[in-house]
Amino acid sequence: MPAHEHESDTTTDPLAHERAHLAASRAALRAMREDAQALNIRDVTANWVNAAVLQAQIADRIKSLADLSHTPLFFGRLDYLHVVGAAQAEGAEGEQFYIGRRHVHDADGDPMVIDWRAPVSQPFYRASRKDPLDVGQRRRFGYTGGELTAYEDEHLTDPSEAAQTSKLLQAEIERPRVGPMRDIVATIQPEQDEIVRSDLGGTVCVQGGPGTGKTAVGLHRVAYLLYAHRERLARTGTLVIGPNKSFLHYIEQVLPALGELEVKQATVEDLVTAQVEVRGADEARAAVVKGDARMAEVLRRAIRSHVTMPAEPVMVVRGSRRWRVPAYEIEEMVKELLARDMRYGAAHEALPLRIAHAVLVRMEEAGEAPDDRVQNAVARTPAVKAAVKAIWPAVEPSKLVLRLLSDPEFLAEHADGLLSEDEQKAIVWTKPVRSVKSAKWSAADAVLIDEANDLVARTHSLGHVVIDEAQDLSPMQYRAVGRRCSTGSATVLGDLAQGTTPWSTQSWDQALHHLGKSDAVVEELTAGFRVPREVIAYASRLLPVISPGLAAVESVRESPGSLSVREVTGADALDAAVVAACAESLEQEGSTGLIAADARIPALAEALTAAGHSYLSPGQETTAESRLTLVPASLAKGLEYDYVVLDEPAAVVDGEPDERTGLRRLYVALTRAVSGLIVLHAAPLPEELG
């Protein structure tokens, strides 16, 4: 499978032919954009609201048709052995299809580039010598700075051609990283493509070690679902949830590069802090208890405790008549509403109508003919409103949680048989809090309030939610996310070995249960495409301790010399050695990340500045001029750098509340490098690294 470089510009040169097709495709895309810009909607809209909506849709269309100069318009070509069915080919010309990031057609409507998500494109990722899927030749293209510079052919039905690893594919995977995360649309592997194209109706959980591409697979699945179910998802909405703002900033350009502009991104904290501001923090013990799924039942009991059985009848006065509904009849209504287990707020709204209906029955029995308007009027009478307020009062979720966390007796009453006395003590505030506004709510408290909100009124559900780094969520956080896709589906992405919160997930079965998606399919990605074999093998020495039974990643990348472990004599010399290692890494092409225990960051920042090195913070975009990022170990998860300098592994481990969490944090730090890793230490290395 030789890669062909451009040699001449003759008409017989295949590379010149492909470049001409690229130029023509770019011209066609420009024409598509100009057509969208020229649309006149003045005569086709009934009112200004319709006009505004249509204008916004056109603006999005224009934006999605932008030609990104450094993003190849197509990256592959399929030559089918036979003519593809007209319905499947969508009118594409003959047996040859150019596969790219988006659909492009000429002035006659004939496709020049087929969207990678279309059915006819699927064999580009799935076809093999064992199963060529009617593809005679697969061609891959190589680009340099947006210019088509090489191609590579694979004849899937030629028995005389030996199977080889694609050099262009390998080069694309290993291309130096500067800037935000890139899409992997040109390099999707068959096992990844299977997950990407899985149906919207089902939830998929992807367990993937470092460098297996699980984040990219999740984002590409969103892009595929938006292509296959655009109308439905446009109506119901799509959301990507990440662990922190730095991570979301790192991945935010992937979907726009694939032409998808409408997907929202957020952290779990963003979702649950609509009503309260997080200003406090919990100790690990308290956060674990607050994040436990048992808290959902504690909250449910506390909310339902506000319901009181009626002691007196309700007397409604209408004109000269008085209508009496006895207490036992109202009690039956209350018991029925409780038995239905409906939302507390919905029952609060239903009860006055039930009482009013009982009054209407009496009116009809007396010969009157009341209608719905009379029922609504009766439901609003002072007598009915007073009865409902006494029997089924409104509940403010944040006030309820405030009382649970500040009133030990109230908590004990509703946590009886659920939380031990020690667990109750761990979550009760030691200092009294006067109001919701003055409370220093923690992130875990906000999740409790979100749960209470849902017990009162149903949370709006989206069509599809992606959760990345999901192993770090607590059961209560899973419930918060699950509420937001209760009538939709989810893509759950994570690695159990990288769980670094005290409440991190022990098994995907448990996590999916709390998410409300117990029927999800769990897929495991074990082939590594990014982290060099030498580096992942070194990090995998920690797996038997941090996640027993989890399969190690098998990296397909051989990169001799990619790992260097260096001992420095004396702690004073460590800072200088780290700065020197950063300078050494910056001599290579691509980005460099200096990862260190959070407590070491100020000293290293000072050392870098003194040596004249400018540096970025995680989430800031690397550029050709600024390629060094100083990364606290707590923010390293999900990020990648071409070269990583890891400072003092023992300090990374010691920075966590327990050894297993510390070793997991170290595992994360060790697996951020795409091309090379330098480990520097003055203290002894953790013995698990052996």
XYZ file of C-alpha atoms in Angstrom:
690
model
C 0.000 0.000 0.000
C 2.524 2.636 -1.117
C 1.925 6.312 -0.444
C 2.342 8.417 -3.587
C 3.846 11.910 -3.451
C 3.232 14.453 -6.190
C 5.853 14.321 -8.913
C 4.462 16.104 -11.962
C 1.453 18.150 -13.003
C 0.598 16.264 -16.185
C -2.948 15.276 -17.022
C -2.044 11.626 -16.388
C -0.930 12.359 -12.832
C -3.540 10.910 -10.383
C -2.510 13.439 -7.736
C -3.169 16.328 -10.130
C -6.570 14.800 -10.899
C -7.416 14.571 -7.189
C -6.244 18.141 -6.594
C -8.513 19.284 -9.429
C -11.446 17.499 -7.796
C -10.567 19.186 -4.473
C -10.497 22.618 -6.155
C -13.815 21.929 -7.898
C -15.363 20.715 -4.628
C -14.232 23.825 -2.790
C -15.730 25.976 -5.563
C -18.992 24.020 -5.311
C -19.059 24.536 -1.516
C -18.527 28.279 -2.027
C -21.443 28.293 -4.465
C -23.641 26.464 -1.929
C -22.759 29.109 0.658
C -23.430 31.972 -1.763
C -26.827 30.451 -2.601
C -27.674 30.368 1.108
C -26.529 33.969 1.553
C -28.657 35.083 -1.409
C -31.899 33.616 -0.054
C -34.662 36.244 0.159
C -37.290 35.423 2.791
C -39.362 38.621 2.590
C -42.153 37.063 0.541
C -42.285 33.629 2.198
C -42.928 34.429 5.858
C -46.291 35.260 7.404
C -45.019 37.385 10.292
C -41.897 38.722 11.969
C -41.633 35.714 14.316
C -41.482 33.267 11.398
C -39.047 35.581 9.654
C -36.728 35.689 12.685
C -36.769 31.888 13.058
C -36.109 31.320 9.355
C -33.354 33.946 9.307
C -31.623 32.220 12.255
C -31.848 28.877 10.435
C -30.337 30.409 7.312
C -27.537 31.976 9.388
C -26.742 28.563 10.860
C -26.791 27.047 7.375
C -24.351 29.687 6.106
C -22.068 29.090 9.084
C -22.108 25.320 8.554
C -21.083 25.782 4.901
C -17.847 27.565 5.816
C -14.766 26.141 4.080
C -12.073 25.724 6.735
C -8.772 26.205 4.904
C -6.753 23.819 7.082
C -9.469 21.152 7.268
C -9.457 18.745 4.279
C -12.809 18.754 2.472
C -12.433 15.051 1.728
C -9.981 12.498 3.094
C -10.835 9.316 1.210
C -12.299 7.745 -1.898
C -14.204 4.505 -2.405
C -14.232 2.736 -5.768
C -17.074 0.217 -5.733
C -16.989 -2.897 -7.893
C -20.620 -2.439 -8.881
C -23.052 0.429 -9.163
C -24.453 1.264 -5.743
C -28.255 1.302 -5.422
C -29.736 4.664 -6.320
C -31.533 5.068 -3.002
C -28.397 4.352 -1.030
C -26.102 6.462 -3.190
C -28.349 9.491 -2.968
C -27.700 10.137 -6.668
C -23.915 10.057 -6.407
C -22.038 9.724 -9.688
C -21.308 6.159 -10.749
C -19.221 3.879 -8.626
C -16.745 6.376 -7.184
C -17.376 8.290 -3.971
C -15.241 10.928 -2.252
C -15.719 10.738 1.527
C -15.491 13.944 3.552
C -16.644 15.910 6.580
C -19.770 17.224 4.895
C -21.893 16.792 1.780
C -20.995 18.953 -1.227
C -22.930 19.001 -4.517
C -22.422 20.760 -7.842
C -24.783 23.131 -9.647
C -26.859 20.208 -10.957
C -27.249 18.723 -7.469
C -24.872 15.820 -8.129
C -22.714 15.012 -5.093
C -18.990 15.756 -5.293
C -18.266 14.830 -1.656
C -20.338 12.390 0.408
C -20.850 13.019 4.127
C -18.863 10.484 6.173
C -22.067 9.620 8.046
C -24.025 8.544 4.950
C -24.645 4.775 4.519
C -22.582 4.700 1.320
C -19.547 5.980 3.295
C -19.636 3.240 5.928
C -17.379 0.783 4.007
C -14.582 3.372 4.174
C -14.314 2.426 7.869
C -15.573 -1.164 7.827
C -14.337 -2.754 4.566
C -11.504 -5.285 4.896
C -9.836 -7.983 2.837
C -11.989 -10.580 4.573
C -15.134 -8.562 3.892
C -14.539 -5.921 1.170
C -18.228 -4.838 1.137
C -18.081 -4.563 -2.698
C -15.204 -2.054 -2.500
C -12.482 -2.703 -5.061
C -10.184 0.142 -3.987
C -9.993 2.382 -0.931
C -7.913 5.510 -1.374
C -6.701 7.695 1.510
C -5.386 11.220 1.031
C -2.548 12.978 2.829
C -2.609 16.723 3.434
C -0.050 19.328 4.465
C -1.494 22.653 5.638
C -4.747 22.034 3.790
C -3.003 21.092 0.515
C -3.461 17.585 -0.907
C 0.081 16.185 -1.109
C -0.190 12.373 -1.187
C -2.513 9.438 -1.696
C -2.428 5.770 -0.801
C -4.390 2.916 -2.398
C -5.597 -0.335 -0.900
C -6.980 -2.954 -3.332
C -9.248 -4.989 -1.097
C -10.053 -7.693 -3.687
C -6.537 -8.157 -5.102
C -5.086 -11.375 -3.584
C -1.574 -10.505 -4.813
C -1.397 -7.300 -2.723
C -0.064 -7.891 0.785
C -1.950 -6.370 3.704
C -0.070 -3.441 5.225
C -0.633 -0.762 7.845
C -1.620 2.520 6.234
C 1.233 5.019 6.554
C -1.085 7.972 5.908
C -3.500 6.701 8.550
C -0.640 6.316 11.019
C 0.703 9.777 10.163
C -2.733 11.345 10.722
C -3.093 9.614 14.106
C 0.403 10.727 15.156
C 0.162 14.273 13.754
C 1.458 16.777 16.364
C -1.229 18.445 18.458
C -1.402 22.217 18.637
C -4.703 23.866 19.477
C -7.924 22.205 20.653
C -8.886 18.570 20.181
C -9.351 17.553 16.532
C -11.974 15.317 15.011
C -10.884 11.764 14.083
C -13.251 11.442 11.150
C -10.427 10.348 8.802
C -9.058 7.714 11.209
C -12.116 6.043 12.774
C -11.401 2.344 13.290
C -13.964 -0.443 12.639
C -14.660 -1.089 16.344
C -15.046 2.672 16.891
C -17.335 3.040 13.870
C -19.646 0.350 15.257
C -20.190 2.492 18.374
C -20.443 5.745 16.395
C -23.272 4.368 14.231
C -25.223 2.638 17.015
C -28.896 3.594 17.046
C -30.358 6.631 18.794
C -32.843 4.556 20.781
C -30.230 2.718 22.846
C -27.796 3.944 25.473
C -24.157 2.954 24.931
C -21.469 2.840 27.628
C -17.874 2.911 26.386
C -15.127 1.695 28.730
C -11.875 2.830 27.175
C -8.354 3.164 28.497
C -6.050 6.095 27.684
C -5.572 6.757 23.979
C -8.403 4.493 22.798
C -10.341 7.464 21.428
C -13.445 7.137 23.610
C -14.039 10.903 23.807
C -13.745 11.301 20.055
C -16.006 8.284 19.524
C -18.660 9.848 21.777
C -18.533 13.189 19.946
C -18.631 11.521 16.541
C -21.632 9.483 17.688
C -23.407 12.780 18.427
C -22.538 14.032 14.941
C -23.819 10.784 13.419
C -27.078 10.851 15.407
C -27.688 14.475 14.372
C -27.243 13.397 10.754
C -29.494 10.330 11.025
C -32.169 11.844 13.329
C -31.791 15.583 12.771
C -35.443 16.568 12.999
C -36.064 14.641 16.214
C -32.916 15.862 17.968
C -33.453 19.438 16.783
C -36.758 19.265 18.655
C -35.555 17.489 21.813
C -31.985 18.800 22.145
C -28.520 17.326 22.626
C -26.021 17.931 25.439
C -22.363 17.033 26.050
C -21.342 16.869 29.729
C -17.656 17.108 30.659
C -15.751 17.098 33.960
C -14.645 20.747 33.952
C -14.480 23.932 31.863
C -10.900 23.261 30.715
C -11.953 19.934 29.228
C -15.018 21.410 27.524
C -12.885 24.159 26.000
C -10.448 21.503 24.740
C -13.178 19.534 22.890
C -15.460 22.402 21.826
C -14.208 22.620 18.214
C -14.766 18.963 17.289
C -18.490 19.159 16.483
C -18.336 22.537 14.643
C -15.570 21.061 12.453
C -18.078 18.355 11.501
C -20.733 20.970 10.705
C -22.705 20.578 13.957
C -23.286 23.915 15.697
C -26.307 23.325 17.938
C -24.941 20.939 20.599
C -24.719 22.481 24.063
C -21.883 21.701 26.499
C -21.914 21.834 30.294
C -20.507 20.349 33.486
C -22.783 18.534 35.954
C -22.367 21.550 38.249
C -23.705 23.822 35.489
C -26.843 21.675 35.306
C -27.675 21.704 39.017
C -26.799 25.255 40.086
C -29.722 27.115 38.496
C -31.198 27.922 41.921
C -28.167 28.086 44.225
C -24.595 29.296 43.974
C -21.839 26.884 44.991
C -19.600 28.697 47.462
C -18.560 25.906 49.811
C -16.808 22.554 49.718
C -17.387 19.278 51.546
C -14.882 17.060 53.247
C -14.513 13.779 51.353
C -16.561 11.805 53.916
C -19.525 14.209 53.712
C -19.387 14.367 49.907
C -19.469 10.556 49.664
C -22.590 10.335 51.868
C -24.340 13.213 50.064
C -23.546 11.567 46.735
C -24.931 8.177 47.816
C -28.159 7.055 46.099
C -29.772 6.507 49.527
C -30.075 10.294 49.790
C -32.784 10.161 47.108
C -35.026 8.171 49.453
C -34.172 10.472 52.370
C -35.331 13.430 50.269
C -38.454 11.608 49.118
C -39.445 10.823 52.704
C -38.738 14.414 53.798
C -40.906 15.886 51.050
C -43.818 13.508 51.622
C -43.662 14.242 55.363
C -45.288 17.601 54.589
C -48.539 15.823 53.672
C -51.036 15.802 56.584
C -54.326 13.918 56.649
C -57.383 16.237 56.979
C -59.017 16.557 60.379
C -61.980 18.690 59.301
C -64.426 18.813 56.383
C -64.198 21.498 53.692
C -67.179 23.869 53.494
C -67.569 25.736 50.170
C -70.007 28.670 49.908
C -71.530 29.338 46.440
C -74.143 32.066 46.487
C -76.783 31.074 49.035
C -75.739 27.419 49.097
C -73.113 25.689 51.256
C -71.463 22.487 50.065
C -69.721 20.154 52.508
C -66.987 17.617 51.636
C -66.306 15.392 54.677
C -62.765 14.772 55.978
C -62.879 11.022 55.268
C -63.582 11.699 51.557
C -60.675 14.144 51.298
C -58.470 11.602 53.091
C -59.291 9.059 50.365
C -58.209 11.600 47.731
C -54.914 12.223 49.552
C -54.210 8.503 49.943
C -54.900 7.916 46.265
C -52.514 10.710 45.233
C -49.827 9.287 47.552
C -50.332 5.789 46.144
C -49.890 7.058 42.573
C -46.442 8.353 43.580
C -46.807 11.348 41.279
C -44.610 14.439 41.525
C -45.289 16.342 44.767
C -46.044 19.570 42.913
C -48.387 17.855 40.445
C -50.338 16.345 43.353
C -50.420 19.772 45.030
C -52.053 21.106 41.843
C -54.407 18.099 41.514
C -55.833 18.082 45.053
C -57.918 21.321 44.817
C -59.423 20.064 41.552
C -60.314 16.740 43.224
C -62.030 18.572 46.094
C -63.812 20.876 43.621
C -64.985 17.847 41.626
C -66.541 16.400 44.801
C -68.443 19.701 45.221
C -69.627 19.554 41.580
C -70.993 16.039 42.123
C -73.075 17.380 44.995
C -74.270 20.284 42.839
C -75.370 17.897 40.086
C -77.162 15.717 42.622
C -79.037 18.854 43.739
C -80.180 19.502 40.148
C -77.607 22.094 39.069
C -75.594 21.851 35.827
C -72.082 23.149 36.621
C -69.306 23.113 33.991
C -65.488 23.167 34.067
C -65.438 26.897 34.757
C -67.404 26.318 37.952
C -64.991 23.539 38.970
C -62.005 25.864 38.476
C -63.751 28.622 40.432
C -64.493 26.237 43.321
C -60.848 25.064 43.317
C -59.799 28.700 43.854
C -62.166 29.450 46.739
C -60.554 30.449 50.061
C -61.903 27.327 51.821
C -60.356 24.908 49.286
C -57.073 26.843 49.113
C -56.802 26.862 52.912
C -57.493 23.124 53.081
C -54.848 22.329 50.435
C -52.324 24.558 52.206
C -52.884 22.601 55.435
C -53.003 19.119 53.832
C -50.540 19.316 50.927
C -48.515 22.532 51.306
C -46.114 23.787 48.647
C -42.479 22.796 49.271
C -39.428 24.885 48.344
C -36.658 22.345 47.453
C -33.711 24.462 48.618
C -35.410 25.155 51.957
C -36.103 21.445 52.385
C -32.428 20.550 51.845
C -31.394 23.404 54.135
C -33.554 21.929 56.913
C -32.228 18.392 56.364
C -28.600 19.569 56.619
C -29.108 21.916 59.560
C -31.704 20.080 61.694
C -30.287 16.784 63.074
C -33.693 15.638 64.349
C -35.422 16.227 60.997
C -32.600 14.353 59.216
C -32.687 11.487 61.734
C -36.449 11.097 61.259
C -36.169 10.669 57.491
C -32.800 8.886 57.331
C -33.872 6.219 59.823
C -32.824 2.800 58.507
C -31.026 4.422 55.565
C -28.048 6.335 56.999
C -26.086 5.380 60.108
C -25.644 7.887 62.928
C -22.047 8.492 61.813
C -23.186 9.164 58.243
C -25.825 11.606 59.491
C -23.231 13.424 61.613
C -20.937 13.660 58.585
C -23.444 15.667 56.547
C -25.110 17.893 59.177
C -23.703 21.422 59.237
C -21.852 22.247 62.443
C -22.799 25.926 62.281
C -26.462 26.975 61.970
C -27.443 28.595 58.666
C -30.152 31.240 58.677
C -31.314 31.234 55.062
C -30.919 29.675 51.636
C -29.000 32.739 50.422
C -26.515 32.807 53.301
C -25.733 29.062 53.085
C -22.365 28.090 51.619
C -23.718 25.360 49.383
C -21.332 22.706 48.106
C -21.488 20.989 44.704
C -22.990 17.895 46.389
C -25.648 20.070 48.080
C -26.657 21.483 44.690
C -27.216 17.941 43.422
C -29.481 17.236 46.429
C -31.501 20.371 45.647
C -31.752 19.259 42.022
C -33.103 15.876 43.184
C -35.635 17.643 45.434
C -36.648 19.861 42.510
C -37.397 16.770 40.448
C -39.466 15.285 43.270
C -41.584 18.451 43.152
C -41.689 18.995 39.345
C -40.434 16.832 36.477
C -37.064 17.806 34.968
C -37.089 18.496 31.213
C -35.638 15.563 29.238
C -33.367 15.915 26.200
C -33.117 13.619 23.194
C -29.499 12.608 23.771
C -26.852 13.260 26.407
C -23.130 12.436 26.274
C -21.319 12.071 29.617
C -17.527 12.053 29.407
C -15.181 11.033 32.239
C -18.305 9.462 33.718
C -16.364 7.286 36.158
C -15.968 10.322 38.432
C -19.691 10.893 38.999
C -21.453 10.013 42.246
C -24.692 7.993 42.192
C -26.658 11.188 42.883
C -24.881 12.950 39.993
C -25.801 10.034 37.712
C -29.414 10.494 38.783
C -29.168 14.213 37.942
C -27.888 13.411 34.449
C -30.371 10.557 34.007
C -33.275 12.937 34.652
C -32.130 14.985 31.687
C -32.364 12.031 29.300
C -35.201 10.078 30.949
C -37.135 9.951 27.673
C -34.005 10.008 25.488
C -30.744 8.080 25.278
C -27.165 8.564 26.415
C -23.557 7.861 25.500
C -21.530 7.147 28.648
C -17.749 7.449 28.274
C -15.133 6.633 30.882
C -12.336 4.521 32.292
C -12.779 2.865 35.692
C -9.001 2.996 36.226
C -9.093 6.806 36.003
C -11.687 7.312 38.742
C -10.131 9.927 41.045
C -13.040 11.061 43.208
C -13.706 9.419 46.604
C -17.140 8.426 45.227
C -15.939 7.224 41.811
C -17.753 4.418 40.012
C -16.848 0.849 40.970
C -18.693 -0.802 38.069
C -20.567 0.328 34.973
C -23.570 -1.807 35.939
C -23.986 0.273 39.111
C -23.488 3.544 37.238
C -26.023 2.664 34.537
C -28.544 1.627 37.184
C -28.300 5.043 38.850
C -28.495 6.719 35.432
C -31.765 4.871 34.812
C -30.298 3.056 31.792
C -29.741 -0.490 33.100
C -30.399 -1.917 29.631
C -27.427 -0.039 28.087
C -24.853 -1.910 26.023
C -21.319 -1.785 27.488
C -18.528 -1.693 24.879
C -14.834 -1.917 25.721
C -12.123 -0.251 23.638
C -8.719 -1.832 24.328
C -6.764 -0.834 21.204
C -4.725 2.309 21.870
C -3.958 4.632 18.979
C -2.457 7.674 20.692
C -0.256 6.739 23.665
C 3.037 4.998 22.703
C 3.347 1.316 23.668
C 6.318 1.943 25.958
C 4.450 4.670 27.893
C 1.149 2.779 28.301
C 2.985 -0.372 29.401
C 4.766 1.610 32.137
C 1.528 3.198 33.366
C -0.286 -0.157 33.228
C 1.928 -1.457 36.042
C -0.508 0.406 38.308
C -3.646 -1.383 37.028
C -3.538 -4.457 39.340
C -3.716 -2.067 42.318
C -6.017 0.686 41.051
C -8.505 -1.392 39.033
C -8.007 -5.159 39.381
C -9.363 -7.178 36.479
C -9.421 -4.306 34.007
C -7.698 -5.115 30.712
C -4.596 -3.083 29.887
C -4.624 -1.017 26.702
C -2.737 -2.627 23.817
C -1.124 0.253 21.966
C -0.651 -0.109 18.213
C 2.053 2.562 18.281
C 5.664 1.524 18.584
C 7.837 4.472 19.520
C 11.219 3.379 20.952
C 12.704 5.952 23.307
C 9.313 7.544 24.051
C 9.752 7.011 27.805
C 12.495 8.458 29.981
C 12.484 8.073 33.786
C 15.135 10.246 35.461
C 16.138 10.475 39.091
C 17.356 13.852 40.304
C 19.663 14.097 43.314
C 18.264 16.571 45.817
C 14.884 18.285 45.865
C 16.535 21.666 45.160
C 17.783 20.431 41.785
C 14.364 19.116 40.731
C 12.910 22.442 39.574
C 15.908 23.131 37.343
C 15.756 19.597 35.898
C 12.053 20.026 35.138
C 12.652 23.330 33.340
C 15.443 21.724 31.313
C 13.177 18.797 30.380
C 10.507 21.242 29.198
C 13.073 23.027 27.016
C 14.161 19.649 25.633
C 10.556 18.712 24.768
C 9.881 22.100 23.163
C 12.667 21.388 20.667
C 10.281 18.831 19.150
C 7.251 19.701 17.025
C 3.912 19.936 18.826
C 2.623 20.711 22.307
C 4.248 20.094 25.703
C 2.424 19.627 28.988
C 4.187 19.962 32.344
C 2.047 17.966 34.809
C 2.638 18.209 38.535
C 0.882 17.776 41.868
C -1.340 20.794 42.524
C 0.830 21.821 45.496
C 3.930 21.957 43.251
C 2.378 24.288 40.639
C 3.373 27.660 42.228
C 7.062 26.647 42.574
C 7.209 25.340 38.999
C 5.452 28.445 37.668
C 8.119 30.563 39.339
C 10.926 28.384 37.954
C 9.537 28.542 34.393
C 9.125 32.324 34.569
C 12.666 32.768 35.945
C 14.003 30.714 33.028
C 12.124 32.858 30.499
C 9.473 30.280 29.554
C 5.930 31.527 29.068
C 3.215 28.961 29.713
C -0.520 28.444 29.352
C -3.151 27.154 31.776
C -5.242 24.053 30.977
C -7.975 24.905 28.515
C -6.054 27.802 26.952
C -5.425 27.092 23.302
C -1.886 26.187 22.302
C -0.485 28.001 19.266
C 2.673 27.710 17.199
C 4.206 30.448 19.382
C 2.973 29.188 22.767
C 3.183 25.388 23.100
C 3.868 24.826 26.822
C 1.011 24.254 29.303
C 1.442 24.005 33.081
C -1.111 21.444 34.245
C -2.166 20.691 37.848
C -2.621 16.916 38.120
C -6.233 17.465 39.196
C -7.053 18.995 35.769
C -5.049 16.657 33.521
C -7.818 14.160 32.850
C -9.004 14.030 29.245
C -6.230 16.328 27.967
C -3.432 15.267 25.597
C -0.029 16.709 24.712
C 2.585 15.564 22.229
C 5.210 15.590 24.977
C 4.681 15.427 28.722
C 7.079 16.226 31.528
C 5.805 14.652 34.758
C 7.136 16.159 37.959
C 7.582 14.055 41.121
C 5.110 11.118 40.895
C 5.206 10.598 44.676
C 3.860 14.142 45.191
C 0.987 13.415 42.781
C 0.057 10.341 44.849
C 0.459 12.162 48.182
C -1.800 14.984 46.993
C -4.896 12.755 47.214
C -6.850 11.698 50.337
C -5.976 8.004 49.962
C -3.332 5.916 48.177
C -5.600 4.258 45.609
C -7.002 7.618 44.470
C -3.442 8.970 44.377
C -2.234 6.081 42.195
C -5.205 6.580 39.894
C -4.325 10.267 39.586
C -0.778 9.200 38.726
C -2.114 6.769 36.081
C -3.953 9.678 34.465
C -0.833 11.871 34.497
C 1.344 9.117 33.018
C -0.996 8.607 30.059
C -1.361 12.146 28.672
C 1.621 11.896 26.272
C 1.127 11.192 22.563
C 4.782 11.104 21.506
C 7.080 11.206 24.534
C 7.091 11.187 28.337
C 9.845 12.345 30.700
C 9.343 11.411 34.365
C 11.488 13.323 36.878
C 11.717 12.449 40.559
C 13.823 13.260 43.614
C 11.729 11.192 46.035
C 11.481 7.406 45.515
C 8.948 6.335 42.907
C 5.799 4.549 44.147
C 6.729 0.890 44.528
C 3.799 -0.119 42.278
C 5.774 1.274 39.310
C 8.329 -1.380 40.215
